[in-house]
mmCIF file of C-alpha atoms in Angstrom:
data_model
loop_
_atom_site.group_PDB
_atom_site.id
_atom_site.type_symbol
_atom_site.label_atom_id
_atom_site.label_comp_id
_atom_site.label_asym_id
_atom_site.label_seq_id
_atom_site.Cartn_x
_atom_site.Cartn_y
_atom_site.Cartn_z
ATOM 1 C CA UNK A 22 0.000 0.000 0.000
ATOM 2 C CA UNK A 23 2.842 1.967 -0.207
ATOM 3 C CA UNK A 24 1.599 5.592 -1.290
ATOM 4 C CA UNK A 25 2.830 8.920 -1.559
ATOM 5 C CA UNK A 26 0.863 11.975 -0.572
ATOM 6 C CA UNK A 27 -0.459 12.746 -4.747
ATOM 7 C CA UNK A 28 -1.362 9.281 -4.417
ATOM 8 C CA UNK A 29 -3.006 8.913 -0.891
ATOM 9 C CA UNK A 30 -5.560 6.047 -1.541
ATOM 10 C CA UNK A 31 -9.219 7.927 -1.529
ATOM 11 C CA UNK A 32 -12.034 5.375 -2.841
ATOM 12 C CA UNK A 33 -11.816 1.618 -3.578
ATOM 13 C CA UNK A 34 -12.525 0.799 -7.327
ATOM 14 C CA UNK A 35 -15.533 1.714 -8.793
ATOM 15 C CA UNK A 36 -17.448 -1.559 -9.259
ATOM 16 C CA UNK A 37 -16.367 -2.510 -5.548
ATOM 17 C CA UNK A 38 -19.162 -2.449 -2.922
ATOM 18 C CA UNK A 39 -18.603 0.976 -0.332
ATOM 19 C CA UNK A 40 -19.650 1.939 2.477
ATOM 20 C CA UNK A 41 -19.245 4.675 5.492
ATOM 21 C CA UNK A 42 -19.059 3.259 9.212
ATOM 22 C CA UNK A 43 -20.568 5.598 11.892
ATOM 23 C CA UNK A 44 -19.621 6.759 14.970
ATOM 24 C CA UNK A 45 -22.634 4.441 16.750
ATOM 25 C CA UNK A 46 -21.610 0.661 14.441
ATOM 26 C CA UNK A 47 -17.896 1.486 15.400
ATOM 27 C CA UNK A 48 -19.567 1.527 19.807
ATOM 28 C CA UNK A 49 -21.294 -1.976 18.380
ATOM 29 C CA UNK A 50 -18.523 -3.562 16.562
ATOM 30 C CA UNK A 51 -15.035 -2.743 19.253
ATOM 31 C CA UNK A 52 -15.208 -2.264 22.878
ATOM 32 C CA UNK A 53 -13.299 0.758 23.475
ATOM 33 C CA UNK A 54 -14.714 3.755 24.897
ATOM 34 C CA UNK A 55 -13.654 7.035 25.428
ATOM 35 C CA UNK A 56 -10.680 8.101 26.202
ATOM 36 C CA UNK A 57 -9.552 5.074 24.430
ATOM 37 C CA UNK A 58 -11.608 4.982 21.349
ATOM 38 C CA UNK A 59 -9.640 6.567 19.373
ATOM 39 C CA UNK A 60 -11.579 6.279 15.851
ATOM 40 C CA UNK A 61 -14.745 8.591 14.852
ATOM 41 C CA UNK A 62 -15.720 6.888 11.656
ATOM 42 C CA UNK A 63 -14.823 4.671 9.162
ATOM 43 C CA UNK A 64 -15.124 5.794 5.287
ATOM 44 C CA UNK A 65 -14.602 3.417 1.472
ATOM 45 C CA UNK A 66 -15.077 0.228 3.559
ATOM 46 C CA UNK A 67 -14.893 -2.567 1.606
ATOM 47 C CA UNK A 68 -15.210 -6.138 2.763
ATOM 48 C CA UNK A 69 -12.312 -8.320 3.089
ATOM 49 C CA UNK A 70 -10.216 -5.682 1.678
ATOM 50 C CA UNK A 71 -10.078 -2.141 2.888
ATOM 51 C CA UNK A 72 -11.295 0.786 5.308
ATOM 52 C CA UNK A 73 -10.507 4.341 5.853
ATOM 53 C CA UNK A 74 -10.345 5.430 9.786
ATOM 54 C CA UNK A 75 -11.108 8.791 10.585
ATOM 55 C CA UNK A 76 -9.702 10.513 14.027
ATOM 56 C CA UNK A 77 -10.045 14.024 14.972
ATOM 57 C CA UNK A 78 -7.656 15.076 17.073
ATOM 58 C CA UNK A 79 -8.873 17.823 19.419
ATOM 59 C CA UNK A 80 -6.906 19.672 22.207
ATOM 60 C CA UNK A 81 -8.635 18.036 24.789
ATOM 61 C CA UNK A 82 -7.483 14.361 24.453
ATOM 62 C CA UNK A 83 -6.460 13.381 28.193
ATOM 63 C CA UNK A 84 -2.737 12.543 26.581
ATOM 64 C CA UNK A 85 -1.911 15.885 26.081
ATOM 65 C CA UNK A 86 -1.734 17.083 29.504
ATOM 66 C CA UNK A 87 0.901 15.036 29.775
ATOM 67 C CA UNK A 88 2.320 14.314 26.291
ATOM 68 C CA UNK A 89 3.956 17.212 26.500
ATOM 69 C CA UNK A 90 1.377 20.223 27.676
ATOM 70 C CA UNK A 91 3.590 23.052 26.388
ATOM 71 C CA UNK A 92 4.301 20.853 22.824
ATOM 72 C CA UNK A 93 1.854 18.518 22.738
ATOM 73 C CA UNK A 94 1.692 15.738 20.365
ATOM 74 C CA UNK A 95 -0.415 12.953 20.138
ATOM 75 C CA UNK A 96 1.713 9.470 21.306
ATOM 76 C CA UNK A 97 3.217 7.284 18.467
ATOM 77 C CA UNK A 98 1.659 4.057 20.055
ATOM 78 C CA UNK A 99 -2.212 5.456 19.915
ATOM 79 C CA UNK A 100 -1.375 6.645 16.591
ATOM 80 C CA UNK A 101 -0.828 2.512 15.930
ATOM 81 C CA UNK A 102 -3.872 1.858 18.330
ATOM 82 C CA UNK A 103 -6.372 4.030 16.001
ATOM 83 C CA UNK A 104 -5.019 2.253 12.876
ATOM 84 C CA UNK A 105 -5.740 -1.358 14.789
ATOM 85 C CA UNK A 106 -9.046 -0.344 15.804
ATOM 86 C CA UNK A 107 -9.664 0.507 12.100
ATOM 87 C CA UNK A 108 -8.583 -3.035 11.249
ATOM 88 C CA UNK A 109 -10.701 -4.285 14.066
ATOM 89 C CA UNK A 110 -13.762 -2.994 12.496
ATOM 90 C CA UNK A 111 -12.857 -4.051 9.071
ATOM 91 C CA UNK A 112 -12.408 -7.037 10.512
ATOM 92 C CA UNK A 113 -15.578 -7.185 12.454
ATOM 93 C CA UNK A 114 -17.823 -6.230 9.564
ATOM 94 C CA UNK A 115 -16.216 -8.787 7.013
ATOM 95 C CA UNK A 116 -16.317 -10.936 8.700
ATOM 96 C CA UNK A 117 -19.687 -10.243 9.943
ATOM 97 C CA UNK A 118 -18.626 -11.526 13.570
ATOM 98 C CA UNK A 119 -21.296 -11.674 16.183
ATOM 99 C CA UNK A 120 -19.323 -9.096 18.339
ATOM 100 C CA UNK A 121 -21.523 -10.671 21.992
ATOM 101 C CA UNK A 122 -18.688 -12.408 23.666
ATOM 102 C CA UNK A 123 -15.692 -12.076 21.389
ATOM 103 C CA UNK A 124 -12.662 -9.287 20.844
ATOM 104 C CA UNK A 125 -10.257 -8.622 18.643
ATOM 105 C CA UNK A 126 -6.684 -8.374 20.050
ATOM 106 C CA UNK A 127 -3.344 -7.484 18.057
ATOM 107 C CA UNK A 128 -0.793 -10.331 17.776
ATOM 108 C CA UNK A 129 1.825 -8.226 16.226
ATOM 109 C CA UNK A 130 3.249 -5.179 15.135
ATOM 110 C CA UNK A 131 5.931 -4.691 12.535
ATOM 111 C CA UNK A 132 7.537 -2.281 10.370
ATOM 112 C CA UNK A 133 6.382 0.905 12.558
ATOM 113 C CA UNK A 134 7.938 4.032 11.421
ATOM 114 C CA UNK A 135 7.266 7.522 12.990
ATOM 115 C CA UNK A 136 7.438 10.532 10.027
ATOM 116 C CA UNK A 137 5.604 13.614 11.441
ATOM 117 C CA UNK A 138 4.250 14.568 15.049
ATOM 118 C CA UNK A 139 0.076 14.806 15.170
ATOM 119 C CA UNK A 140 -0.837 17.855 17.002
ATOM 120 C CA UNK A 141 -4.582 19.152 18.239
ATOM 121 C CA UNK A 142 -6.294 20.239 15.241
ATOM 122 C CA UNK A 143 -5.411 18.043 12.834
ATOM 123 C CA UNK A 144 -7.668 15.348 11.223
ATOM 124 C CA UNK A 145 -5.942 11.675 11.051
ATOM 125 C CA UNK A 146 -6.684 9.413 7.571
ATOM 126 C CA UNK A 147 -6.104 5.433 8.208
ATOM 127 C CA UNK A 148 -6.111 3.838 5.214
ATOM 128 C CA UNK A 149 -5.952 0.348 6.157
ATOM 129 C CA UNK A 150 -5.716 -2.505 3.631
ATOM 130 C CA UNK A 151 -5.775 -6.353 4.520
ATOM 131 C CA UNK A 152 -2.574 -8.112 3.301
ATOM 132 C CA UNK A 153 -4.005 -11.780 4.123
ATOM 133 C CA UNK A 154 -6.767 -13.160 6.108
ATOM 134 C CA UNK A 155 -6.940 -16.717 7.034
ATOM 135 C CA UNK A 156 -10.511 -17.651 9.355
ATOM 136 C CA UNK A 157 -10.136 -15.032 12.214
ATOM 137 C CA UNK A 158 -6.768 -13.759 11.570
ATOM 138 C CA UNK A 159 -5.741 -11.234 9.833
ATOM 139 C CA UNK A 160 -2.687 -8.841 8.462
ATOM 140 C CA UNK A 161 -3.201 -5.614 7.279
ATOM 141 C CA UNK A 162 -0.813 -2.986 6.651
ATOM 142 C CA UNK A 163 -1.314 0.950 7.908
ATOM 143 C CA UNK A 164 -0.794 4.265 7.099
ATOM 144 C CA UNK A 165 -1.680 7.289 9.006
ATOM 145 C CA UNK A 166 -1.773 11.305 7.078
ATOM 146 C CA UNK A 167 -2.535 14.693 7.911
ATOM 147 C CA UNK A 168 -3.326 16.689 5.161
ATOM 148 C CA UNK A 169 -2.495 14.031 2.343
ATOM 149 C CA UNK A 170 1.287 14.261 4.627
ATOM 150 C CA UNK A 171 2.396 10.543 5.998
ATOM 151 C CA UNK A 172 2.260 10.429 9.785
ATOM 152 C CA UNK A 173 3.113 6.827 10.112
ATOM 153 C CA UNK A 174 3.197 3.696 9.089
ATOM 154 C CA UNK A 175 2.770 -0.028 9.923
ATOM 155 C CA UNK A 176 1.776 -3.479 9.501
ATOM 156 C CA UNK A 177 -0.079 -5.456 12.036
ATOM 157 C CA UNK A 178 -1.698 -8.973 12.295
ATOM 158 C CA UNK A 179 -4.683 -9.584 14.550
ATOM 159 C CA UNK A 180 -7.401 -12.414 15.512
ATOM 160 C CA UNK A 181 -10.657 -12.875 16.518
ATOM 161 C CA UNK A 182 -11.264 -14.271 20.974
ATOM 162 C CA UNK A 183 -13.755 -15.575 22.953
ATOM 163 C CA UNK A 184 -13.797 -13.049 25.739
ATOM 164 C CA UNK A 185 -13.519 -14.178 29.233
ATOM 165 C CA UNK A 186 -16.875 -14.862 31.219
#
């Protein structure tokens, strides 16, 4: 998915089916909450394939009082969070998981690299693109911009649990 900011993927190809993900399926299909959900929507999803995570970043996300209050910048490692939980509800909705009793948990992380701080203000695009998907596993790779700029970057595997009773 390698892309440069003239070619920052916007839509899927035409005859592929598309679809936005709202604030209200993203509560319905991860369990994070605030102040850890850390996506607002979801836009071009396309099943088995692709999703676009949306995050605004505003200057009163609890990190930045202490990350750093006279600089602040949004952390590297919930910059990789939002892009999972994009995956996670890519995942979720191709696979068309009953979410009651089950969550979807990284297994790994690779390839992370860190090109441009996120600061209060700016909107974050996450396209995210499945490399493979075996039964409830699955590798995508990540990208994070601001302004059609590259943030960051990664690829990251995760799987469907049962969650604990």
């Amino acid at each position: 998915m390698s892309t440069t900011a003239d070619d920052a993927p916007d839509a899927p190809n035409e005859n592929e089916t598309q679809a936005s993900v709202d604030y209200a399926e993203i509560l319905k299909r991860i369990p994070h909450r605030y102040p850890f959900l850390l996506i607002d929507r979801g836009e071009n999803w396309v099943k088995n394939k692709s999703m676009i995570g949306i995050k605004n970043v505003t200057f009163n996300e609890p990190f930045f009082t202490g990350h750093f209050p006279e600089n602040p910048v949004m952390p590297g490692v919930l910059l990789i969070e939002a892009m999972g939980q994009t995956g996670a509800v890519l995942m979720s909705k191709s696979l068309d998981a009953d979410v009651e009793g089950k969550t979807i948990f990284f297994m790994s992380v690779d390839g992370v690299k860190f090109r441009s701080p996120v600061r209060p203000g700016d909107v974050v695009r996450m396209p995210v693109e499945v490399v493979r998907h075996r039964g409830d596993i699955f590798k995508f790779r990540g990208e994070a911009y601001v302004n059609d700029k590259i943030v960051c970057e990664a690829e990251f595997a995760a799987m469907v649990v049962e969650s604990p009773k």
